Short mmCIF file of C-alpha atoms (C1' of nucleotides) in Angstrom, two decimals:
data_model
loop_
_atom_site.label_atom_id
_atom_site.label_comp_id
_atom_site.label_asym_id
_atom_site.label_seq_id
_atom_site.Cartn_x
_atom_site.Cartn_y
_atom_site.Cartn_z
CA MET K 1 25.09 -3.74 9.94
CA ARG K 2 23.35 -4.98 13.36
CA LEU K 3 20.03 -5.60 13.01
CA THR K 4 19.02 -4.59 16.25
CA ARG K 5 20.95 -1.19 15.23
CA TYR K 6 18.80 -0.80 11.79
CA PHE K 7 15.50 0.01 11.59
CA LEU K 8 13.48 -2.56 9.15
CA PRO K 9 9.99 -2.48 9.44
CA VAL K 10 9.08 -6.01 8.32
CA LEU K 11 5.47 -7.13 8.11
CA LYS K 12 3.87 -10.14 8.84
CA GLU K 13 0.71 -9.80 7.12
CA ASN K 14 0.41 -8.79 3.66
CA PRO K 15 -0.92 -5.05 3.46
CA ALA K 16 -4.82 -4.55 1.76
CA GLU K 17 -3.48 -2.30 -0.75
CA ALA K 18 -0.93 -4.31 -2.71
CA GLN K 19 -2.26 -6.30 -5.41
CA ILE K 20 1.29 -7.49 -7.28
CA VAL K 21 4.21 -9.79 -5.35
CA SER K 22 6.83 -6.94 -6.14
CA HIS K 23 5.05 -4.00 -4.04
CA ARG K 24 3.77 -6.25 -1.05
CA LEU K 25 7.33 -8.08 -0.72
CA MET K 26 8.79 -4.54 -0.87
CA LEU K 27 5.58 -3.49 2.24
CA ARG K 28 6.53 -6.88 4.13
CA ALA K 29 10.38 -5.69 3.88
CA GLY K 30 10.33 -2.75 5.21
CA MET K 31 11.58 -0.94 1.68
CA ILE K 32 8.74 2.04 1.21
CA LYS K 33 6.00 3.01 2.16
CA GLN K 34 2.90 5.08 0.34
CA GLN K 35 2.79 8.65 1.35
CA ALA K 36 -0.01 9.42 -1.73
CA ALA K 37 -1.21 8.02 -4.25
CA GLY K 38 2.23 6.96 -6.36
CA ILE K 39 4.36 8.68 -3.52
CA TYR K 40 7.23 6.20 -1.20
CA SER K 41 9.33 6.57 1.15
CA TRP K 42 11.69 4.94 1.12
CA LEU K 43 12.65 3.78 3.66
CA PRO K 44 15.87 1.84 4.64
CA LEU K 45 16.82 -0.82 2.94
CA GLY K 46 14.58 -0.48 -0.60
CA PHE K 47 16.41 2.63 -0.32
CA LYS K 48 20.21 0.87 -0.04
CA VAL K 49 18.70 -1.56 -3.45
CA LEU K 50 17.08 1.87 -5.09
CA LYS K 51 21.42 3.12 -4.48
CA ARG K 52 22.91 0.07 -5.19
CA ILE K 53 20.51 0.21 -8.47
CA GLU K 54 21.99 3.27 -9.50
CA GLN K 55 25.26 2.95 -8.66
CA ILE K 56 24.79 0.77 -11.84
CA VAL K 57 23.90 2.68 -13.95
CA HIS K 58 26.24 5.14 -13.28
CA GLU K 59 29.10 2.88 -13.78
CA GLU K 60 27.29 2.12 -17.10
CA GLN K 61 26.55 5.17 -18.85
CA GLN K 62 30.30 6.84 -17.84
CA ARG K 63 31.95 3.23 -19.43
CA ALA K 64 30.11 4.15 -22.26
CA GLY K 65 31.35 7.89 -22.41
CA HIS K 66 28.28 9.46 -20.97
CA ILE K 67 29.04 12.66 -18.99
CA PRO K 68 26.27 12.51 -15.32
CA LEU K 69 25.40 16.10 -14.16
CA LEU K 70 22.75 16.87 -12.73
CA MET K 71 19.91 19.07 -13.30
CA PRO K 72 16.38 20.49 -10.96
CA THR K 73 12.94 18.22 -10.46
CA LEU K 74 11.28 22.09 -11.17
CA GLN K 75 11.11 23.39 -14.85
CA PRO K 76 9.90 27.03 -15.93
CA ALA K 77 6.73 26.81 -18.60
CA ASP K 78 8.38 28.90 -21.31
CA LEU K 79 10.84 25.91 -22.25
CA TRP K 80 8.63 23.73 -22.01
CA ARG K 81 6.17 27.03 -24.29
CA GLU K 82 9.56 27.04 -27.56
CA SER K 83 9.72 22.56 -28.27
CA GLY K 84 5.52 23.17 -27.99
CA ARG K 85 4.75 20.78 -25.66
CA TYR K 86 3.97 23.02 -22.58
CA ASP K 87 0.57 22.73 -24.35
CA ASP K 88 0.95 18.96 -25.68
CA TYR K 89 2.27 17.55 -22.66
CA GLY K 90 -1.69 17.39 -20.91
CA GLN K 91 -2.90 16.88 -18.22
CA GLU K 92 0.03 13.55 -16.88
CA MET K 93 2.00 17.23 -16.23
CA LEU K 94 2.34 18.67 -13.15
CA ARG K 95 1.89 22.44 -12.60
CA ILE K 96 2.62 24.47 -10.14
CA ARG K 97 2.93 28.36 -9.92
CA ASP K 98 5.33 30.17 -7.38
CA ARG K 99 3.69 33.15 -5.55
CA GLN K 100 5.06 35.14 -7.79
CA ASP K 101 2.64 33.26 -10.46
CA ARG K 102 4.98 32.19 -12.28
CA GLU K 103 3.89 28.87 -14.30
CA MET K 104 6.43 25.78 -13.34
CA LEU K 105 6.49 22.07 -13.92
CA TYR K 106 7.96 19.47 -12.09
CA GLY K 107 10.29 17.57 -14.71
CA PRO K 108 8.54 14.60 -16.38
CA THR K 109 11.68 14.47 -18.57
CA ASN K 110 14.31 17.09 -19.43
CA GLU K 111 14.72 16.94 -23.50
CA GLU K 112 13.62 20.97 -23.12
CA MET K 113 15.61 21.30 -20.26
CA ILE K 114 19.42 20.22 -21.74
CA THR K 115 18.81 21.17 -25.44
CA ASP K 116 18.85 25.11 -23.43
CA ILE K 117 22.21 23.78 -21.25
CA PHE K 118 23.35 22.30 -25.17
CA ARG K 119 22.85 26.16 -27.03
CA SER K 120 23.92 27.66 -24.78
CA HIS K 121 26.92 26.86 -23.79
CA VAL K 122 27.53 24.76 -27.11
CA SER K 123 28.49 25.68 -30.61
CA SER K 124 31.39 24.12 -32.62
CA TYR K 125 30.99 20.37 -33.58
CA LYS K 126 34.46 20.29 -32.56
CA ASP K 127 33.12 20.17 -29.09
CA LEU K 128 30.92 16.55 -30.53
CA PRO K 129 29.65 14.17 -29.71
CA LEU K 130 28.32 14.88 -26.41
CA THR K 131 26.19 12.54 -24.72
CA LEU K 132 25.13 14.02 -21.29
CA TYR K 133 22.45 12.15 -19.25
CA HIS K 134 21.23 12.25 -15.25
CA ILE K 135 19.50 10.57 -12.46
CA GLN K 136 16.90 11.95 -10.84
CA TRP K 137 13.38 12.32 -9.67
CA LYS K 138 10.75 12.61 -11.83
CA PHE K 139 6.71 12.92 -12.07
CA ARG K 140 4.27 11.35 -14.56
CA ASP K 141 0.82 12.51 -12.47
CA GLU K 142 -0.72 9.23 -14.42
CA MET K 143 -4.71 8.92 -13.83
CA ARG K 144 -4.33 6.09 -11.89
CA PRO K 145 -0.61 4.43 -10.66
CA ARG K 146 -0.68 1.29 -9.69
CA PHE K 147 1.60 -1.66 -8.82
CA GLY K 148 3.57 0.07 -6.40
CA VAL K 149 7.19 2.01 -7.63
CA MET K 150 6.08 -0.46 -10.90
CA ARG K 151 3.81 2.18 -11.80
CA GLY K 152 4.88 5.61 -9.24
CA ARG K 153 3.68 8.56 -9.49
CA GLU K 154 7.41 10.38 -8.53
CA PHE K 155 9.93 8.11 -10.05
CA LEU K 156 13.01 8.07 -10.58
CA MET K 157 14.38 8.20 -14.06
CA LYS K 158 18.36 7.68 -15.84
CA ASP K 159 17.71 9.45 -18.82
CA GLY K 160 20.33 10.68 -20.67
CA TYR K 161 20.72 13.01 -25.10
CA ASN K 162 23.26 12.82 -27.02
CA PHE K 163 23.96 15.52 -29.11
CA ASP K 164 26.00 14.68 -32.95
CA ILE K 165 26.39 16.25 -35.20
CA ASP K 166 24.67 13.93 -38.12
CA LYS K 167 22.28 10.81 -38.34
CA ALA K 168 24.71 8.74 -38.87
CA ALA K 169 26.87 9.80 -35.58
CA ALA K 170 23.63 9.80 -33.53
CA LEU K 171 22.37 6.54 -34.38
CA HIS K 172 26.13 5.63 -32.89
CA ALA K 173 24.64 6.98 -30.03
CA TYR K 174 22.14 5.30 -30.13
CA ASN K 175 23.38 1.62 -30.24
CA ARG K 176 26.15 2.45 -27.55
CA HIS K 177 23.13 3.03 -25.36
CA MET K 178 21.99 -0.63 -26.53
CA VAL K 179 24.45 -1.28 -25.25
CA SER K 180 25.12 0.31 -22.29
CA TYR K 181 22.18 -1.01 -21.01
CA LEU K 182 21.78 -4.92 -22.61
CA ARG K 183 25.58 -4.42 -19.29
CA THR K 184 23.63 -2.39 -16.85
CA TYR K 185 20.29 -4.92 -16.19
CA GLU K 186 22.71 -8.23 -16.49
CA ARG K 187 24.80 -6.51 -14.10
CA MET K 188 21.38 -6.20 -11.94
CA GLY K 189 19.79 -10.41 -13.00
CA LEU K 190 18.51 -9.21 -16.10
CA THR K 191 17.22 -10.57 -19.10
CA ALA K 192 15.69 -6.73 -20.38
CA ILE K 193 15.27 -8.20 -24.81
CA PRO K 194 15.13 -4.57 -26.87
CA MET K 195 12.03 -5.22 -28.66
CA ARG K 196 11.20 -1.78 -31.61
CA ALA K 197 8.37 0.41 -29.74
CA ASP K 198 6.40 3.06 -30.15
CA SER K 199 7.60 7.14 -30.19
CA GLY K 200 5.03 8.42 -28.40
CA PRO K 201 4.65 12.02 -26.85
CA ILE K 202 8.18 12.50 -26.93
CA GLY K 203 8.58 11.84 -30.64
CA GLY K 204 11.04 10.25 -33.46
CA ASP K 205 12.11 7.42 -36.18
CA ASP K 206 14.34 5.13 -34.18
CA THR K 207 13.05 3.18 -31.00
CA HIS K 208 14.00 0.02 -29.02
CA GLU K 209 11.96 -1.05 -25.85
CA PHE K 210 13.69 -3.04 -23.02
CA LEU K 211 11.37 -5.49 -21.50
CA VAL K 212 11.31 -7.97 -19.03
CA LEU K 213 9.76 -10.95 -19.22
CA ALA K 214 7.27 -11.78 -16.09
CA ALA K 215 3.97 -12.68 -16.18
CA THR K 216 2.17 -9.31 -14.06
CA GLY K 217 4.49 -7.24 -16.79
CA GLU K 218 1.70 -4.21 -18.19
CA SER K 219 3.02 -5.17 -21.92
CA GLU K 220 1.88 -7.65 -23.47
CA VAL K 221 5.04 -9.19 -25.76
CA PHE K 222 5.52 -11.81 -29.02
CA TYR K 223 9.35 -13.09 -29.49
CA ASP K 224 12.01 -15.80 -30.63
CA ALA K 225 12.49 -18.10 -27.50
CA ALA K 226 15.79 -18.21 -28.72
CA VAL K 227 16.03 -14.07 -27.77
CA THR K 228 16.19 -14.64 -24.77
CA GLU K 229 19.37 -17.37 -25.04
CA LEU K 230 20.85 -14.09 -26.07
CA LYS K 231 24.11 -12.84 -23.38
CA LEU K 232 27.08 -9.90 -23.93
CA GLY K 233 29.27 -11.84 -21.07
CA ASP K 234 32.37 -10.14 -20.08
CA ARG K 235 32.78 -9.47 -23.44
CA ALA K 236 34.31 -5.76 -24.09
CA VAL K 237 33.24 -3.86 -26.62
CA ASP K 238 34.14 -0.61 -27.53
CA TYR K 239 31.78 1.32 -27.85
CA GLU K 240 34.13 4.21 -29.73
CA ASN K 241 33.92 1.54 -31.95
CA ARG K 242 31.20 2.16 -34.05
CA ALA K 243 30.51 -1.27 -35.84
CA GLU K 244 32.00 -3.11 -33.02
CA VAL K 245 28.51 -1.29 -31.37
CA ALA K 246 26.78 -1.71 -34.41
CA GLU K 247 27.47 -5.54 -34.81
CA VAL K 248 26.51 -6.16 -31.23
CA CYS K 249 22.90 -4.24 -31.87
CA ARG K 250 22.67 -6.33 -35.05
CA GLU K 251 23.09 -9.28 -32.88
CA PHE K 252 20.26 -8.56 -30.25
CA THR K 253 17.82 -7.11 -32.20
CA THR K 254 17.46 -9.42 -35.30
CA LEU K 255 15.84 -12.14 -34.15
CA TYR K 256 12.03 -11.38 -33.32
CA ALA K 257 10.69 -9.38 -30.21
CA ARG K 258 8.22 -7.02 -30.19
CA THR K 259 5.42 -5.47 -28.02
CA ASP K 260 2.16 -5.91 -28.61
CA GLU K 261 2.03 -1.52 -30.21
CA THR K 262 4.40 -2.79 -32.70
CA HIS K 263 3.36 -7.05 -33.35
CA LYS K 264 3.35 -7.53 -36.19
CA PRO K 265 1.47 -11.17 -36.99
CA GLU K 266 2.80 -11.99 -40.70
CA LEU K 267 6.34 -11.78 -39.88
CA PHE K 268 6.17 -13.82 -35.54
CA ASP K 269 4.37 -16.70 -38.06
CA GLN K 270 8.14 -16.48 -39.74
CA ILE K 271 9.77 -18.10 -36.12
CA PRO K 272 9.38 -21.83 -35.80
CA ALA K 273 6.54 -22.35 -34.11
CA GLU K 274 8.40 -24.55 -31.74
CA ARG K 275 10.06 -21.64 -30.93
CA ARG K 276 7.55 -18.51 -30.90
CA ARG K 277 6.47 -17.60 -27.33
CA VAL K 278 3.30 -14.44 -26.45
CA GLY K 279 3.76 -13.45 -22.52
CA ARG K 280 4.19 -10.19 -21.10
CA GLY K 281 6.91 -7.96 -20.27
CA ILE K 282 7.41 -4.78 -17.72
CA GLU K 283 9.33 -2.04 -19.59
CA VAL K 284 13.06 -0.66 -18.53
CA GLY K 285 14.25 1.48 -20.24
CA GLN K 286 13.76 2.80 -23.87
CA ILE K 287 15.88 4.60 -25.90
CA PHE K 288 15.19 7.72 -28.71
CA TYR K 289 17.12 8.55 -31.76
CA PHE K 290 14.46 11.98 -32.69
CA GLY K 291 17.07 13.98 -35.22
CA THR K 292 16.20 17.60 -34.40
CA LYS K 293 12.79 16.98 -33.20
CA TYR K 294 13.88 20.26 -29.95
CA SER K 295 17.11 21.01 -31.72
CA ASP K 296 15.45 22.74 -34.49
CA PRO K 297 12.86 25.21 -32.66
CA MET K 298 15.03 26.14 -29.49
CA GLY K 299 17.90 26.33 -31.60
CA ALA K 300 20.84 24.38 -30.89
CA ASN K 301 23.17 24.70 -33.72
CA VAL K 302 26.45 23.65 -34.38
CA VAL K 303 28.95 25.62 -36.75
CA THR K 304 30.29 22.75 -39.31
CA PRO K 305 34.04 22.68 -40.19
CA ASP K 306 33.13 24.94 -43.61
CA GLY K 307 31.49 27.28 -41.80
CA SER K 308 27.64 26.35 -42.19
CA ARG K 309 25.58 26.51 -38.71
CA VAL K 310 22.79 23.17 -38.83
CA PRO K 311 20.82 22.46 -36.15
CA VAL K 312 22.05 18.87 -34.01
CA HIS K 313 20.84 15.02 -34.11
CA MET K 314 19.35 14.25 -31.16
CA GLY K 315 18.37 11.56 -28.58
CA SER K 316 17.40 10.42 -25.76
CA HIS K 317 17.45 7.43 -23.60
CA GLY K 318 15.59 6.28 -20.29
CA ILE K 319 15.76 4.02 -17.99
CA GLY K 320 14.09 3.91 -14.54
CA VAL K 321 15.76 2.87 -12.35
CA SER K 322 12.94 2.93 -9.53
CA ARG K 323 10.78 0.80 -11.43
CA LEU K 324 12.98 -1.40 -11.66
CA LEU K 325 12.83 -2.62 -8.13
CA GLY K 326 9.39 -3.83 -8.75
CA ALA K 327 10.93 -5.55 -12.34
CA ILE K 328 14.00 -6.75 -10.05
CA ILE K 329 11.42 -9.11 -7.71
CA GLU K 330 8.81 -9.81 -10.15
CA ALA K 331 11.85 -11.51 -12.36
CA SER K 332 13.17 -12.94 -8.51
CA HIS K 333 11.62 -13.66 -5.85
CA ASP K 334 9.75 -16.72 -4.40
CA GLU K 335 6.56 -18.25 -1.85
CA ARG K 336 9.05 -16.54 1.03
CA GLY K 337 9.88 -13.01 -0.28
CA ILE K 338 12.18 -11.82 -2.20
CA ILE K 339 16.42 -13.07 -3.34
CA TRP K 340 18.85 -10.38 -4.33
CA PRO K 341 20.79 -11.01 -7.20
CA GLU K 342 23.75 -10.50 -5.83
CA GLY K 343 24.62 -7.09 -7.58
CA VAL K 344 21.62 -5.49 -6.33
CA THR K 345 21.45 -7.43 -3.47
CA PRO K 346 21.71 -4.52 -0.07
CA PHE K 347 23.26 -6.27 1.92
CA HIS K 348 26.39 -8.92 0.60
CA ALA K 349 25.49 -11.42 3.93
CA GLY K 350 23.79 -12.05 6.49
CA ILE K 351 24.63 -13.83 9.32
CA VAL K 352 21.69 -15.79 11.78
CA ASN K 353 23.04 -16.08 15.59
CA LEU K 354 20.94 -19.45 16.88
CA LYS K 355 21.32 -18.70 20.20
CA GLN K 356 21.21 -15.41 21.64
CA GLY K 357 22.56 -15.24 24.20
CA ASP K 358 24.70 -17.85 24.59
CA ALA K 359 28.56 -16.23 24.49
CA GLY K 360 30.69 -19.20 22.63
CA THR K 361 28.15 -18.48 19.62
CA ASP K 362 27.90 -14.93 19.98
CA ALA K 363 31.14 -14.54 20.15
CA ALA K 364 31.69 -16.40 17.30
CA CYS K 365 29.16 -13.94 14.70
CA GLU K 366 31.05 -10.50 16.53
CA GLY K 367 33.97 -13.61 14.67
CA LEU K 368 31.96 -12.68 11.26
CA TYR K 369 31.36 -10.30 11.55
CA ALA K 370 34.21 -8.90 11.61
CA ALA K 371 36.24 -10.66 9.69
CA LEU K 372 33.28 -10.59 6.38
CA LYS K 373 33.73 -6.12 6.75
CA ALA K 374 37.51 -7.29 7.26
CA ALA K 375 36.63 -8.71 4.12
CA GLY K 376 35.21 -4.90 2.57
CA LEU K 377 31.83 -7.29 2.83
CA ASP K 378 28.75 -5.83 3.21
CA PRO K 379 26.50 -7.76 6.09
CA LEU K 380 23.22 -7.51 7.93
CA TYR K 381 24.10 -9.51 11.62
CA ASP K 382 20.32 -10.69 13.12
CA ASP K 383 21.60 -10.94 16.58
CA ARG K 384 17.96 -10.04 17.91
CA ASP K 385 16.81 -12.53 20.64
CA GLU K 386 14.45 -14.44 18.82
CA ARG K 387 13.60 -18.08 18.20
CA ALA K 388 15.86 -19.34 14.76
CA GLY K 389 12.70 -19.87 12.50
CA ALA K 390 11.55 -15.93 13.18
CA LYS K 391 15.82 -14.99 11.63
CA PHE K 392 15.48 -16.89 9.22
CA ALA K 393 12.18 -16.13 7.67
CA THR K 394 12.87 -12.43 8.56
CA MET K 395 16.38 -13.79 6.53
CA ASP K 396 14.67 -15.55 3.62
CA LEU K 397 11.48 -11.84 3.40
CA ILE K 398 14.44 -9.84 2.64
CA GLY K 399 16.37 -11.96 0.06
CA LEU K 400 20.09 -11.54 0.36
CA PRO K 401 21.12 -13.98 -1.66
CA TRP K 402 23.32 -15.64 1.60
CA ARG K 403 23.46 -16.60 4.56
CA LEU K 404 25.83 -17.87 7.46
CA THR K 405 23.75 -19.77 10.18
CA VAL K 406 26.04 -19.98 13.65
CA GLY K 407 25.12 -22.12 16.57
CA PRO K 408 25.69 -24.38 19.25
CA ARG K 409 26.18 -27.25 17.29
CA GLY K 410 27.12 -26.07 14.20
CA LEU K 411 30.47 -24.23 16.33
CA ALA K 412 31.23 -27.67 18.04
CA LYS K 413 32.44 -28.95 15.06
CA GLY K 414 34.16 -26.09 14.00
CA VAL K 415 32.05 -25.02 11.35
CA VAL K 416 28.90 -22.76 10.32
CA GLU K 417 26.36 -22.97 7.24
CA LEU K 418 26.69 -21.24 3.78
CA THR K 419 23.09 -21.29 2.54
CA SER K 420 22.54 -19.53 -1.06
CA ARG K 421 18.98 -18.38 -0.95
CA ARG K 422 18.46 -19.19 -4.93
CA SER K 423 19.59 -23.15 -4.61
CA GLY K 424 18.42 -23.37 -0.93
CA GLU K 425 21.17 -25.31 -0.75
CA SER K 426 23.56 -25.32 2.05
CA GLU K 427 27.54 -25.91 2.72
CA GLU K 428 29.38 -26.52 5.80
CA LEU K 429 32.45 -24.93 6.27
CA THR K 430 35.14 -22.83 8.69
CA ALA K 431 34.14 -19.51 9.25
CA GLU K 432 37.54 -18.62 7.54
CA ALA K 433 36.79 -20.69 4.05
CA ALA K 434 32.40 -18.75 3.95
CA VAL K 435 34.24 -15.39 4.21
CA ALA K 436 36.70 -16.54 1.75
CA ARG K 437 34.28 -17.92 -0.61
CA LEU K 438 32.12 -14.22 0.05
CA ARG K 439 34.78 -12.93 -1.06
CA GLU K 440 35.23 -15.32 -3.84
CA ILE K 441 30.97 -14.87 -5.23
CA TYR K 442 31.80 -10.29 -4.77
CA ALA K 443 33.92 -10.53 -6.10
CA ASP K 444 33.97 -8.01 -9.02
CA ARG K 445 30.89 -6.60 -7.75
"C1'" C C 1 -11.68 10.11 -16.69
"C1'" G C 2 -15.84 6.03 -17.10
"C1'" G C 3 -17.78 2.29 -13.66
"C1'" G C 4 -17.16 -0.06 -9.58
"C1'" G C 5 -15.34 -0.29 -3.62
"C1'" U C 6 -13.66 0.25 0.63
"C1'" G C 7 -11.98 4.07 5.40
"C1'" U C 8 -12.24 1.32 12.61
"C1'" G C 9 -4.64 1.15 17.70
"C1'" G C 10 1.16 0.23 13.95
"C1'" C C 11 -0.95 -4.63 10.34
"C1'" G C 12 -4.74 -7.65 8.72
"C1'" C C 13 -10.48 -7.74 9.89
"C1'" A C 14 -15.49 -7.96 12.63
"C1'" G C 15 -18.79 -4.75 14.31
"C1'" C C 16 -22.94 -0.71 10.64
"C1'" C C 17 -27.80 -3.61 8.27
"C1'" U C 18 -31.19 -3.91 13.27
"C1'" G C 19 -28.17 3.27 17.30
"C1'" G C 20 -27.26 2.47 23.54
"C1'" U C 21 -20.86 4.75 24.16
"C1'" A C 22 -15.66 -0.04 20.46
"C1'" G C 23 -13.24 -5.98 19.87
"C1'" C C 24 -10.97 -10.08 17.76
"C1'" G C 25 -6.29 -11.73 15.54
"C1'" C C 26 -0.54 -9.68 14.49
"C1'" G C 27 2.50 -6.76 15.95
"C1'" G C 28 4.59 -3.67 20.21
"C1'" C C 29 5.83 -3.28 25.94
"C1'" U C 30 6.84 -6.46 31.25
"C1'" G C 31 7.88 -11.57 33.19
"C1'" C C 32 8.26 -16.40 33.81
"C1'" U C 33 9.42 -20.85 30.96
"C1'" U C 34 11.02 -21.81 26.20
"C1'" U C 35 14.68 -21.58 22.11
"C1'" G C 36 17.77 -26.03 14.21
"C1'" G C 37 12.51 -23.30 10.29
"C1'" G C 38 7.27 -17.33 11.94
"C1'" A C 39 6.57 -20.74 20.35
"C1'" G C 40 3.48 -21.32 25.01
"C1'" C C 41 0.95 -19.13 29.38
"C1'" A C 42 0.03 -14.87 32.62
"C1'" G C 43 0.22 -9.29 32.11
"C1'" U C 44 -0.22 -4.79 29.83
"C1'" A C 45 0.09 -0.31 27.17
"C1'" G C 46 -2.48 1.97 21.98
"C1'" G C 47 -8.12 4.01 19.01
"C1'" C C 48 -9.78 12.25 17.43
"C1'" C C 49 -14.13 4.70 14.16
"C1'" G C 50 -10.76 9.81 7.42
"C1'" C C 51 -13.50 14.79 8.23
"C1'" A C 52 -17.91 17.98 8.41
"C1'" G C 53 -22.80 18.71 9.50
"C1'" G C 54 -27.63 17.15 10.37
"C1'" U C 55 -31.16 13.96 12.80
"C1'" U C 56 -31.53 11.84 17.74
"C1'" C C 57 -32.61 11.61 25.14
"C1'" A C 58 -27.66 9.08 22.14
"C1'" A C 59 -24.57 8.02 16.10
"C1'" A C 60 -19.04 4.34 14.13
"C1'" U C 61 -23.91 3.33 13.27
"C1'" C C 62 -29.32 6.39 10.26
"C1'" C C 63 -28.96 10.68 6.33
"C1'" U C 64 -26.07 15.45 3.94
"C1'" G C 65 -21.72 16.20 2.07
"C1'" U C 66 -16.07 15.90 0.92
"C1'" C C 67 -11.27 13.57 1.40
"C1'" A C 68 -8.15 10.45 0.60
"C1'" C C 69 -6.80 5.50 -0.86
"C1'" C C 70 -8.17 0.45 -3.46
"C1'" C C 71 -9.58 -2.58 -7.52
"C1'" C C 72 -11.90 -2.81 -13.04
"C1'" G C 73 -10.90 0.41 -17.67
"C1'" A C 74 -9.12 3.85 -21.60
"C1'" C C 75 -3.46 6.44 -20.83
"C1'" C C 76 2.51 5.37 -19.59
"C1'" A C 77 9.68 5.06 -17.76
#
RNA sequence: CGGGGUGUGGCGCAGCCUGGUAGCGCGGCUGCUUUGGGAGCAGUAGGCCGCAGGUUCAAAUCCUGUCACCCCGACCA
């Protein structure tokens, strides 16, 4: 993309309404525009990152064997009356009446609807296990939306639902989700720690939240420092293998890590003092096992091999997709702007033309731009007629992890400059070598 | 929902107390000079002062109502 042909309304000054860094940077980098309290338009740059995150979530869910579908944002009230939640959910649920005066709601979550789909089409144990998920906009009418996309009223969420024959199978689905989530967050450059949690209005016994450590987090967290060292890495996990999946979960949940909701000081104090940590975290996902809480009242039963009918065991599992934008920025920025992890960056690299209009420099930039695209990369070429400082400032603000700087001085030596946004380190190399290097960096992304 | 605050060009703000018909910085556009970390000079465009009503010869300014947004708190992917 050429910057002169793109739509990137960056702001030089901080908008007054934004209090926390991720919100400020998203506004300044031209990623979002607020339309009402807690409701945002996603401008091209923000939309691009949102789509990258969504893509990673899809890939990891499908790798775990979970099946995508799409349910609507608007739901009929009757489904929620069956589960009893129409009256229980409270003011957070946005209720709407259509022209026929039918009661509708903008879905805050989808347990009822997915259960309805399941019971309509599945009736035998032979169809289990089954995990369905979607990525769809939700609406929760928060009392006080804040922190930009971190606590919006309208937000994009991946929510998945497993249907299993018994508790053991459902707990395997729970564990499978935990592992797939760990991998998902790692691919986004995040360290997200599973912490034992409270179940809230979803209900159920087993639940973990995934917290990204950040000073601006809304939850207070208590953990063993060793937990931040755990990495899933490239290890191959067979999602069908219950014991193997459970072992990974054990590895990631044995060390103490809890939010203030479930914190037990007497357990915390058993951690060696030098590893005890109290901090703050951003919740970016949560998994639940809740047994037959919905299948029972809604009649989601299957016939077992011996011919009896039993309600299925279920769980639900969510990732706050739009919230992740904020969480990633909170975890990865500096005073000059965002620093995107390679896994989610909106463009793989930026090209800065230091002398726009100079025939040689322009030609070199064009060549580099074409070569990067030919290599399967997605570059952003700053071809504006701006001074070097302005171009650098824009690149730093929008946070592309790699910058290629092209100017007459370097070209005289036959080189361009490749700079890491994260470390600030530069190296001079030929255009061909720079393309090869970037190709290597993004080889498996 | 309780408490506090703010609405003035695209963004950040001043003006309001003490009414006299709107100003500054950034940004935009034009020209010239400049050009390896947010340039300089000159010119120029852009405002129903959130909305409605009232007081007044006259309202951004005073009064009443209303809407929106922000912050603190209690609640949450």
